CSV table of C-alpha atoms and ligand atoms in Angstrom, one decimal:
chain,number,residue,atom,x,y,z
A,1,MET,CA,0.1,0.2,-0.1
A,2,ASN,CA,1.2,3.5,-0.9
A,3,ASP,CA,1.9,6.1,2.3
A,4,PHE,CA,-0.5,8.5,2.1
A,5,LEU,CA,-1.9,11.9,4.1
A,6,PHE,CA,-5.4,11.9,5.3
A,7,THR,CA,-6.7,15.4,6.9
A,8,LEU,CA,-8.6,15.3,9.8
A,9,PRO,CA,-11.2,18.4,9.7
A,10,GLU,CA,-10.6,20.3,12.7
A,11,THR,CA,-14.9,20.7,13.4
A,12,ASN,CA,-17.3,20.0,15.6
A,13,LEU,CA,-20.3,18.4,13.4
A,14,PHE,CA,-23.8,18.3,15.2
A,15,PHE,CA,-26.0,16.2,12.5
A,16,GLY,CA,-29.7,15.8,13.3
A,17,SER,CA,-33.3,17.4,13.2
A,18,GLY,CA,-33.5,20.4,15.2
A,19,THR,CA,-30.2,20.9,16.2
A,20,LEU,CA,-30.4,24.5,15.4
A,21,LEU,CA,-31.5,25.2,19.1
A,22,GLN,CA,-27.9,24.0,20.3
A,23,LEU,CA,-26.5,27.0,18.1
A,24,GLY,CA,-26.2,29.3,21.5
A,25,THR,CA,-25.0,26.6,23.8
A,26,ARG,CA,-21.9,25.3,21.0
A,27,ALA,CA,-21.2,29.2,20.1
A,28,LYS,CA,-20.5,30.6,23.8
A,29,ARG,CA,-17.4,28.4,24.0
A,30,HIS,CA,-15.9,30.6,20.9
A,31,GLY,CA,-17.0,34.4,22.0
A,32,THR,CA,-19.3,37.3,23.2
A,33,LYS,CA,-20.2,38.9,19.7
A,34,ALA,CA,-21.3,37.0,16.7
A,35,LEU,CA,-21.5,38.3,12.8
A,36,LEU,CA,-24.2,36.1,11.6
A,37,VAL,CA,-24.3,35.9,7.9
A,38,THR,CA,-26.8,34.8,5.5
A,39,GLY,CA,-28.4,34.9,1.9
A,40,LYS,CA,-30.5,37.0,0.4
A,41,SER,CA,-34.2,36.1,1.6
A,42,SER,CA,-34.5,32.2,2.6
A,43,MET,CA,-33.4,31.6,5.9
A,44,LYS,CA,-35.5,34.7,7.1
A,45,ARG,CA,-38.5,33.8,4.9
A,46,LEU,CA,-38.4,30.4,6.4
A,47,GLY,CA,-38.1,31.6,9.8
A,48,PHE,CA,-34.5,30.0,10.8
A,49,LEU,CA,-32.7,32.9,10.9
A,50,ASP,CA,-34.8,34.3,14.0
A,51,VAL,CA,-34.4,31.0,15.4
A,52,ALA,CA,-30.4,31.1,15.6
A,53,LYS,CA,-30.6,34.6,16.4
A,54,LYS,CA,-32.7,33.9,19.4
A,55,SER,CA,-30.7,31.0,20.4
A,56,LEU,CA,-27.4,33.4,20.5
A,57,GLU,CA,-28.9,35.6,22.3
A,58,ASP,CA,-30.3,33.2,24.8
A,59,ALA,CA,-26.8,32.2,25.3
A,60,GLY,CA,-25.6,35.7,26.0
A,61,ILE,CA,-24.2,36.6,22.5
A,62,ASP,CA,-24.8,39.6,21.0
A,63,VAL,CA,-25.9,39.5,17.3
A,64,VAL,CA,-24.9,41.4,14.2
A,65,LEU,CA,-26.6,40.7,11.3
A,66,PHE,CA,-25.6,40.5,7.4
A,67,GLU,CA,-27.9,39.5,4.9
A,68,GLY,CA,-27.8,39.2,1.2
A,69,VAL,CA,-24.7,37.3,0.2
A,70,GLU,CA,-25.5,36.3,-3.2
A,71,PRO,CA,-25.1,32.9,-4.8
A,72,ASN,CA,-21.1,32.7,-6.0
A,73,PRO,CA,-20.4,35.5,-3.2
A,74,SER,CA,-18.1,37.8,-4.7
A,75,CYS,CA,-15.2,39.5,-2.7
A,76,GLN,CA,-17.0,42.8,-3.2
A,77,THR,CA,-20.0,41.6,-0.6
A,78,ILE,CA,-17.5,40.2,1.6
A,79,ASP,CA,-15.8,43.1,2.2
A,80,GLU,CA,-18.9,45.0,3.3
A,81,GLY,CA,-19.4,42.3,5.8
A,82,THR,CA,-15.7,42.5,7.5
A,83,GLU,CA,-16.3,46.2,7.7
A,84,ILE,CA,-19.4,45.6,9.2
A,85,GLY,CA,-17.7,42.8,11.6
A,86,LEU,CA,-14.8,45.3,12.2
A,87,LYS,CA,-17.1,48.1,13.4
A,88,ASN,CA,-19.1,46.1,15.6
A,89,GLU,CA,-16.4,44.4,16.9
A,90,CYS,CA,-17.5,41.2,16.5
A,91,ASP,CA,-15.4,38.0,17.7
A,92,MET,CA,-16.8,35.1,15.9
A,93,VAL,CA,-18.6,34.4,12.3
A,94,VAL,CA,-21.7,32.5,12.2
A,95,ALA,CA,-23.0,31.3,8.7
A,96,ILE,CA,-26.6,30.0,8.3
A,97,GLY,CA,-27.3,28.9,4.4
A,98,GLY,CA,-26.1,27.6,1.6
A,99,GLY,CA,-21.9,27.1,0.4
A,100,SER,CA,-22.2,31.1,-0.8
A,101,ALA,CA,-23.4,32.0,2.6
A,102,ILE,CA,-20.9,29.9,4.4
A,103,ASP,CA,-17.9,30.9,1.7
A,104,ALA,CA,-18.5,34.3,2.6
A,105,ALA,CA,-18.3,34.1,6.0
A,106,LYS,CA,-15.0,32.2,6.2
A,107,VAL,CA,-13.4,34.8,4.1
A,108,MET,CA,-15.1,37.6,6.6
A,109,ALA,CA,-13.6,35.7,9.7
A,110,VAL,CA,-10.3,35.9,7.9
A,111,GLY,CA,-10.7,40.0,7.4
A,112,ILE,CA,-12.2,40.6,10.6
A,113,GLY,CA,-9.6,38.3,12.5
A,114,HIS,CA,-6.7,40.3,10.5
A,115,ASN,CA,-8.2,43.8,10.9
A,116,ASP,CA,-7.9,44.0,6.8
A,117,VAL,CA,-10.8,44.8,4.4
A,118,ASN,CA,-9.2,43.0,1.4
A,119,ALA,CA,-10.8,39.2,1.0
A,120,TRP,CA,-9.6,39.1,-2.8
A,121,GLN,CA,-5.8,39.4,-1.5
A,122,TYR,CA,-6.6,36.5,1.1
A,123,VAL,CA,-8.3,34.2,-2.0
A,124,LEU,CA,-5.4,35.0,-4.1
A,125,CYS,CA,-2.7,34.3,-0.8
A,126,THR,CA,-0.7,37.3,-1.5
A,127,LYS,CA,-1.9,37.8,1.9
A,128,GLU,CA,-1.4,35.3,4.8
A,129,THR,CA,-4.4,33.6,6.4
A,130,THR,CA,-3.0,32.9,10.0
A,131,ASP,CA,-4.7,31.9,13.5
A,132,LYS,CA,-5.9,35.7,14.1
A,133,THR,CA,-9.0,34.1,11.5
A,134,LEU,CA,-12.1,34.4,13.9
A,135,PRO,CA,-13.8,31.1,15.1
A,136,ILE,CA,-16.6,30.5,12.4
A,137,ILE,CA,-19.7,28.0,12.5
A,138,ALA,CA,-21.4,27.2,9.9
A,139,ILE,CA,-25.4,25.9,9.5
A,140,PRO,CA,-25.5,24.8,6.0
A,141,SER,CA,-29.2,24.8,4.3
A,142,THR,CA,-28.2,23.0,1.5
A,143,SER,CA,-26.7,19.4,0.7
A,144,GLY,CA,-23.9,19.9,-1.5
A,145,THR,CA,-20.9,22.0,-0.9
A,146,GLY,CA,-19.4,20.4,2.1
A,147,SER,CA,-18.3,23.8,3.0
A,148,HIS,CA,-19.2,22.9,6.7
A,149,VAL,CA,-16.6,20.7,7.2
A,150,THR,CA,-13.9,22.2,4.3
A,151,TRP,CA,-11.0,23.9,4.8
A,152,TYR,CA,-12.1,25.6,1.2
A,153,THR,CA,-14.1,28.9,0.1
A,154,VAL,CA,-14.9,29.8,-3.0
A,155,VAL,CA,-15.0,33.5,-4.1
A,156,THR,CA,-16.1,35.4,-7.1
A,157,ASN,CA,-14.4,38.8,-8.1
A,158,ARG,CA,-17.1,40.7,-9.9
A,159,ASP,CA,-14.5,43.5,-11.3
A,160,THR,CA,-12.5,40.8,-13.2
A,161,ASP,CA,-15.3,38.0,-13.3
A,162,GLU,CA,-12.6,35.7,-12.1
A,163,LYS,CA,-13.8,32.9,-9.3
A,164,SER,CA,-11.2,31.0,-7.2
A,165,ALA,CA,-10.9,28.8,-4.7
A,166,TYR,CA,-8.3,28.8,-1.7
A,167,SER,CA,-7.9,26.5,1.5
A,168,SER,CA,-6.7,27.4,5.0
A,169,LYS,CA,-6.6,25.4,7.8
A,170,PHE,CA,-8.1,28.5,9.9
A,171,ILE,CA,-11.2,28.3,7.7
A,172,TYR,CA,-12.5,25.1,8.8
A,173,PRO,CA,-15.7,25.9,10.9
A,174,LYS,CA,-15.1,25.2,14.7
A,175,GLU,CA,-18.8,24.1,14.9
A,176,SER,CA,-20.8,22.4,12.2
A,177,ILE,CA,-24.9,22.3,12.8
A,178,VAL,CA,-26.5,20.2,10.0
A,179,ASP,CA,-30.2,20.3,11.1
A,180,LEU,CA,-32.2,18.6,8.9
A,181,ASP,CA,-35.1,20.5,9.4
A,182,ILE,CA,-33.5,23.3,7.4
A,183,VAL,CA,-32.1,21.3,4.4
A,184,ALA,CA,-35.7,19.5,3.9
A,185,GLN,CA,-36.5,23.3,2.7
A,186,MET,CA,-34.8,22.9,0.0
A,187,PRO,CA,-36.6,24.1,-3.5
A,188,LYS,CA,-36.4,21.8,-6.0
A,189,LYS,CA,-34.2,23.4,-8.4
A,190,VAL,CA,-31.8,23.9,-5.4
A,191,THR,CA,-31.9,20.0,-4.1
A,192,ALA,CA,-31.1,18.9,-7.5
A,193,GLU,CA,-28.0,21.5,-8.7
A,194,THR,CA,-26.5,21.2,-4.7
A,195,GLY,CA,-27.0,17.4,-4.9
A,196,PHE,CA,-24.8,17.1,-7.9
A,197,ASP,CA,-22.3,19.1,-7.0
A,198,ALA,CA,-22.0,16.0,-4.2
A,199,LEU,CA,-22.2,13.5,-6.3
A,200,ALA,CA,-19.3,15.4,-8.6
A,201,HIS,CA,-16.9,15.9,-5.3
A,202,VAL,CA,-17.1,12.4,-4.3
A,203,MET,CA,-16.7,10.7,-7.9
A,204,GLU,CA,-13.8,13.2,-8.4
A,205,ALA,CA,-12.5,12.6,-4.7
A,206,TYR,CA,-12.4,8.5,-6.2
A,207,ILE,CA,-10.9,9.5,-9.3
A,208,SER,CA,-8.5,12.0,-8.1
A,209,ASN,CA,-4.7,10.8,-7.9
A,210,GLN,CA,-4.7,12.1,-4.1
A,211,GLN,CA,-7.3,9.6,-3.4
A,212,ASN,CA,-6.4,7.3,-0.5
A,213,PRO,CA,-8.3,4.3,1.8
A,214,ILE,CA,-9.8,6.6,3.6
A,215,THR,CA,-11.2,9.1,1.0
A,216,ASP,CA,-11.9,5.7,-0.9
A,217,LEU,CA,-14.3,4.4,1.8
A,218,LEU,CA,-16.2,7.6,2.2
A,219,SER,CA,-16.6,8.4,-1.3
A,220,MET,CA,-17.6,5.2,-2.4
A,221,ARG,CA,-20.4,5.0,-0.2
A,222,ALA,CA,-21.4,8.8,-1.0
A,223,ILE,CA,-21.5,7.8,-4.7
A,224,LYS,CA,-24.1,4.9,-3.1
A,225,LEU,CA,-26.0,6.7,-1.2
A,226,ILE,CA,-26.4,9.8,-3.7
A,227,GLY,CA,-27.2,7.1,-6.4
A,228,LYS,CA,-30.0,5.6,-4.4
A,229,ASN,CA,-31.4,9.0,-3.0
A,230,LEU,CA,-30.8,12.1,-5.3
A,231,VAL,CA,-33.7,11.3,-7.5
A,232,HIS,CA,-36.4,10.6,-4.6
A,233,ALA,CA,-35.1,13.7,-3.0
A,234,TYR,CA,-36.1,15.6,-6.2
A,235,GLU,CA,-39.1,14.3,-7.2
A,236,SER,CA,-40.8,13.8,-4.1
A,237,GLY,CA,-38.8,15.5,-1.2
A,238,ASP,CA,-38.9,12.5,0.5
A,239,GLU,CA,-37.4,13.0,4.0
A,240,GLU,CA,-35.4,9.8,4.5
A,241,ALA,CA,-33.8,10.5,0.8
A,242,ARG,CA,-32.8,14.1,2.1
A,243,HIS,CA,-31.2,12.8,5.1
A,244,ALA,CA,-29.2,10.9,3.3
A,245,MET,CA,-28.0,13.6,1.3
A,246,ALA,CA,-27.3,15.5,3.8
A,247,LEU,CA,-24.8,12.9,5.0
A,248,ALA,CA,-23.5,12.1,1.6
A,249,ASP,CA,-22.7,16.1,1.4
A,250,THR,CA,-20.7,15.8,4.6
A,251,TYR,CA,-18.8,12.6,3.3
A,252,ALA,CA,-17.9,14.4,0.5
A,253,GLY,CA,-16.6,17.9,2.0
A,254,ILE,CA,-14.2,15.3,4.7
A,255,CYS,CA,-13.1,13.8,1.4
A,256,ILE,CA,-12.5,16.8,-1.1
A,257,THR,CA,-10.6,18.5,2.0
A,258,THR,CA,-7.8,15.5,1.5
A,259,SER,CA,-8.1,14.1,-1.8
A,260,ARG,CA,-9.1,17.4,-3.4
A,261,THR,CA,-11.2,17.6,-7.1
A,262,ILE,CA,-9.9,16.8,-10.2
A,263,MET,CA,-10.6,18.8,-13.5
A,264,VAL,CA,-14.3,19.0,-13.1
A,265,HIS,CA,-14.0,21.5,-10.1
A,266,GLY,CA,-10.7,22.9,-11.8
A,267,ILE,CA,-12.5,23.8,-15.2
A,268,GLY,CA,-15.8,23.9,-13.5
A,269,ASN,CA,-15.5,26.9,-10.8
A,270,THR,CA,-14.7,29.4,-13.2
A,271,VAL,CA,-17.8,29.0,-15.2
A,272,SER,CA,-20.3,30.9,-12.7
A,273,GLY,CA,-17.5,34.0,-12.5
A,274,VAL,CA,-17.9,34.4,-16.3
A,275,TYR,CA,-21.2,33.3,-16.5
A,276,PRO,CA,-23.4,34.4,-12.8
A,277,ASN,CA,-26.4,32.9,-14.5
A,278,ILE,CA,-25.2,29.6,-14.4
A,279,THR,CA,-25.1,27.7,-10.9
A,280,HIS,CA,-22.1,25.7,-9.5
A,281,GLY,CA,-23.9,22.5,-9.8
A,282,GLN,CA,-25.5,23.5,-13.1
A,283,ALA,CA,-21.6,23.9,-14.6
A,284,LEU,CA,-20.6,20.5,-13.1
A,285,ALA,CA,-23.4,18.7,-14.9
A,286,CYS,CA,-22.6,20.3,-17.9
A,287,LEU,CA,-18.9,19.4,-17.6
A,288,THR,CA,-19.0,15.8,-15.6
A,289,PRO,CA,-19.6,13.9,-18.9
A,290,PRO,CA,-17.4,15.0,-21.4
A,291,ILE,CA,-14.0,14.7,-18.6
A,292,MET,CA,-15.4,11.0,-17.6
A,293,ARG,CA,-15.3,10.1,-21.3
A,294,PHE,CA,-11.9,11.8,-21.5
A,295,ASN,CA,-10.5,10.3,-18.7
A,296,ILE,CA,-11.4,6.7,-19.6
A,297,VAL,CA,-10.1,7.0,-23.0
A,298,ASN,CA,-7.1,8.5,-22.3
A,299,GLY,CA,-6.7,6.9,-18.7
A,300,ASP,CA,-4.6,4.1,-17.3
A,301,GLU,CA,-5.7,0.9,-16.2
A,302,ASN,CA,-6.0,1.9,-12.8
A,303,THR,CA,-8.4,5.0,-13.5
A,304,VAL,CA,-10.3,2.6,-16.1
A,305,ALA,CA,-11.3,0.4,-13.3
A,306,ARG,CA,-12.1,3.3,-10.7
A,307,TYR,CA,-14.8,4.2,-13.2
A,308,CYS,CA,-16.2,0.5,-13.6
A,309,ASP,CA,-16.4,0.7,-10.0
A,310,ILE,CA,-18.6,4.1,-10.5
A,311,ALA,CA,-20.4,2.7,-12.8
A,312,GLU,CA,-21.4,-0.2,-10.3
A,313,ALA,CA,-22.2,2.1,-7.7
A,314,LEU,CA,-24.7,3.7,-9.6
A,315,GLY,CA,-26.4,0.3,-10.5
A,316,GLU,CA,-24.9,-0.3,-13.9
A,317,GLU,CA,-24.2,-4.3,-14.6
A,318,ILE,CA,-19.9,-4.3,-14.9
A,319,THR,CA,-19.3,-7.7,-16.6
A,320,LYS,CA,-15.3,-7.1,-17.3
A,321,THR,CA,-12.7,-4.4,-16.2
A,322,ASP,CA,-12.4,-2.3,-19.5
A,323,LYS,CA,-13.0,0.9,-21.1
A,324,GLN,CA,-16.2,-0.2,-22.6
A,325,ASN,CA,-17.9,-0.9,-18.9
A,326,ALA,CA,-16.1,2.0,-17.8
A,327,LEU,CA,-18.2,4.1,-20.2
A,328,LYS,CA,-21.1,2.9,-18.3
A,329,SER,CA,-20.8,5.3,-15.8
A,330,VAL,CA,-21.5,8.0,-18.2
A,331,ASP,CA,-24.4,6.7,-19.2
A,332,ALA,CA,-25.3,6.3,-15.6
A,333,VAL,CA,-24.7,9.7,-14.8
A,334,ILE,CA,-26.3,11.3,-18.0
A,335,ASP,CA,-29.4,9.4,-16.9
A,336,LEU,CA,-29.5,11.1,-13.3
A,337,LEU,CA,-28.9,14.4,-14.7
A,338,LYS,CA,-32.4,13.5,-17.0
A,339,LYS,CA,-34.2,12.8,-14.3
A,340,ILE,CA,-33.3,15.6,-12.1
A,341,ASP,CA,-33.6,18.1,-15.5
A,342,LEU,CA,-29.7,19.0,-15.4
A,343,SER,CA,-29.1,17.5,-18.6
A,344,LYS,CA,-28.8,21.0,-20.4
A,345,GLY,CA,-25.7,22.4,-22.6
A,346,PHE,CA,-23.7,25.6,-22.0
A,347,LYS,CA,-25.2,27.0,-25.1
A,348,GLU,CA,-28.5,27.5,-23.6
A,349,PHE,CA,-27.0,29.8,-21.0
A,350,GLY,CA,-25.3,31.9,-23.6
A,351,VAL,CA,-21.8,30.5,-23.8
A,352,ASP,CA,-19.8,31.3,-27.0
A,353,ASP,CA,-16.0,31.0,-28.0
A,354,ALA,CA,-14.8,33.9,-26.3
A,355,GLY,CA,-16.5,33.0,-23.0
A,356,ILE,CA,-14.7,29.8,-23.8
A,357,GLU,CA,-11.4,31.4,-24.2
A,358,LYS,CA,-11.7,33.4,-21.1
A,359,MET,CA,-12.8,30.5,-18.9
A,360,THR,CA,-10.1,28.2,-20.5
A,361,ASP,CA,-7.4,31.5,-19.3
A,362,PHE,CA,-8.6,31.8,-15.7
A,363,SER,CA,-9.3,28.0,-14.9
A,364,LEU,CA,-5.5,27.4,-16.2
A,365,GLU,CA,-4.6,30.0,-13.2
A,366,HIS,CA,-6.9,29.5,-10.2
A,367,GLY,CA,-7.8,25.9,-11.3
A,368,ARG,CA,-4.4,24.6,-11.6
A,369,GLY,CA,-4.5,22.8,-8.1
A,370,ALA,CA,-7.7,20.7,-9.2
A,371,ILE,CA,-6.6,20.4,-12.6
A,372,SER,CA,-3.0,18.8,-11.3
A,373,CYS,CA,-5.0,15.6,-9.7
A,374,ASN,CA,-6.9,14.7,-12.6
A,375,PRO,CA,-5.6,11.2,-13.4
A,376,VAL,CA,-5.1,12.5,-17.3
A,377,GLU,CA,-3.2,15.6,-17.5
A,378,PRO,CA,-5.2,17.8,-20.2
A,379,THR,CA,-3.6,20.6,-22.7
A,380,ARG,CA,-5.3,24.0,-23.3
A,381,GLU,CA,-6.5,22.7,-26.1
A,382,ASP,CA,-7.9,19.9,-24.6
A,383,ILE,CA,-9.7,21.8,-22.0
A,384,ILE,CA,-11.2,24.0,-24.9
A,385,LYS,CA,-12.5,20.8,-26.5
A,386,ILE,CA,-14.2,20.0,-23.5
A,387,TYR,CA,-15.9,23.4,-23.1
A,388,LYS,CA,-17.2,22.8,-26.5
A,389,GLU,CA,-18.6,19.3,-26.0
A,390,ALA,CA,-20.3,20.6,-23.3
A,391,LEU,CA,-22.0,23.4,-25.6
B,1,NDP,P1,-26.1,28.8,-2.7
B,1,NDP,O1,-25.6,29.0,-1.1
B,1,NDP,O2,-25.6,30.0,-3.9
B,1,NDP,O3,-27.5,28.9,-2.4
B,1,NDP,C1,-28.3,28.7,-3.9
B,1,NDP,C2,-30.0,29.5,-4.2
B,1,NDP,O4,-30.6,28.3,-3.2
B,1,NDP,C3,-29.7,30.9,-3.2
B,1,NDP,O5,-30.7,31.6,-3.8
B,1,NDP,C4,-30.8,30.3,-1.9
B,1,NDP,O6,-31.6,31.5,-1.3
B,1,NDP,C5,-31.4,29.3,-2.0
B,1,NDP,N1,-31.5,28.5,-0.5
B,1,NDP,C6,-30.6,27.8,-0.3
B,1,NDP,N2,-30.9,26.9,0.6
B,1,NDP,C7,-32.0,26.7,1.0
B,1,NDP,C8,-33.2,26.1,1.8
B,1,NDP,N3,-33.0,25.9,2.6
B,1,NDP,N4,-34.1,26.6,1.3
B,1,NDP,C9,-34.8,27.0,0.6
B,1,NDP,N5,-33.7,28.1,-0.6
B,1,NDP,C10,-32.4,28.0,-0.4
B,1,NDP,O7,-25.9,27.3,-3.0
B,1,NDP,P2,-24.8,26.3,-2.9
B,1,NDP,O8,-25.2,25.9,-1.4
B,1,NDP,O9,-24.8,25.2,-4.2
B,1,NDP,O10,-23.4,26.8,-2.9
B,1,NDP,C11,-22.8,27.2,-3.9
B,1,NDP,C12,-21.4,28.1,-3.6
B,1,NDP,O11,-20.6,26.8,-2.9
B,1,NDP,C13,-20.7,28.2,-5.2
B,1,NDP,O12,-20.1,29.3,-4.9
B,1,NDP,C14,-19.6,27.1,-4.9
B,1,NDP,O13,-18.4,27.5,-5.8
B,1,NDP,C15,-19.4,27.2,-3.8
B,1,NDP,N6,-19.0,25.7,-3.4
B,1,NDP,C16,-18.1,25.9,-2.2
B,1,NDP,C17,-17.5,24.6,-1.8
B,1,NDP,C18,-16.4,24.8,-0.6
B,1,NDP,O14,-15.8,23.8,-0.2
B,1,NDP,N7,-16.3,25.5,0.7
B,1,NDP,C19,-17.3,23.2,-2.6
B,1,NDP,C20,-18.3,23.3,-3.7
B,1,NDP,C21,-18.9,24.4,-3.7
B,1,NDP,P3,-30.7,32.7,-0.4
B,1,NDP,O15,-30.1,33.3,-0.9
B,1,NDP,O16,-32.1,33.7,-0.3
B,1,NDP,O17,-30.7,31.9,1.0
B,2,MN,MN1,-18.4,21.5,-5.5
């Protein structure tokens, strides 16, 4: 067996129905004044924002609200939040919402902790994220990004259309509260898009050249869970299926911290920066089948065998470990995408040749890390060809 490194998240994870009520108790060991960060309107409308605020206040914690984080959060919005946190002398940051609210809150915690309103510099790592970062508490409202257990954040620069991810051990949430009653409220489209994000994470974790026996165990289990439950969660909103998706999302986050993601995220993250009308999950849905094909056709024996495992986990019958059987994994994914209404092409969203050039350049800059984990190294031409196949 090869040597491997597995990074354990530095996060207390609290998982179950109604767990949001424990927020105050869990938060009070980390500070006395919280910047409470959320998205545009869903958490307020559904009443969870009030529950979170009350739970913090009941535990003696002062609350300063920052609402309005947009999907694919921008460094400009993060800087606004950092300023408010600094002005009010907040000593911890609590996020309730989707991956966007959590990712934004992570970088606000960095900025407030370093007394520095400069999110983009931290994302680019031209400024160092240190242990001055404020404690972060994450309450996910979607089941897809895994951000509540990852050391990643993904940020968009509205001035340049760049979207970039970075990691630091200081942005692990200290506490992560997965309340199944919150994720149960996801609208259908969000269930599909975030559920596919989780599937992409674990398929990528299983294929990445940074995989190891522990990420293999978690990712295989999550692929099976998602294969069994995503369509049910989408079609009927079935409670058990939604709970299984929340668990799979958590496994996925734990996996990608160590295994990282591959070319799908390497060239997929960039998409929503240049085309904000394309959600993260939809971008991955367009790119996953062509990249799976590319990796199977050009991959070595081990890669082919791993795609056969994925096909089997998604319910396909594998008769032999070869490329033809491995391609059944692509059929399974295409079939799943149809069932959750994500089998669309980039063309529908206005992607053109000029956009593809721009996304390719940004991906080669910001997605280098994930691209380097791909089992087959793509050339610039390969990347352009894959974007075009996704049209
Ligand atoms: P968002 O957080 O962008 O939310 C998408 C939409 O869903 C919003 O309109 C939001 O509304 C709504 N919504 C969220 N939860 C609920 C709910 N329970 N009920 C009703 N509506 C809801 O979506 P994602 O979670 O997919 O996050 C995507 C971001 O995460 C991307 O920027 C992506 O790149 C990033 N990401 C981060 C990773 C990480 O490790 N840090 C990994 C993978 C992706 P409202 O705004 O009103 O709340
Ligand atoms: Mn993702």
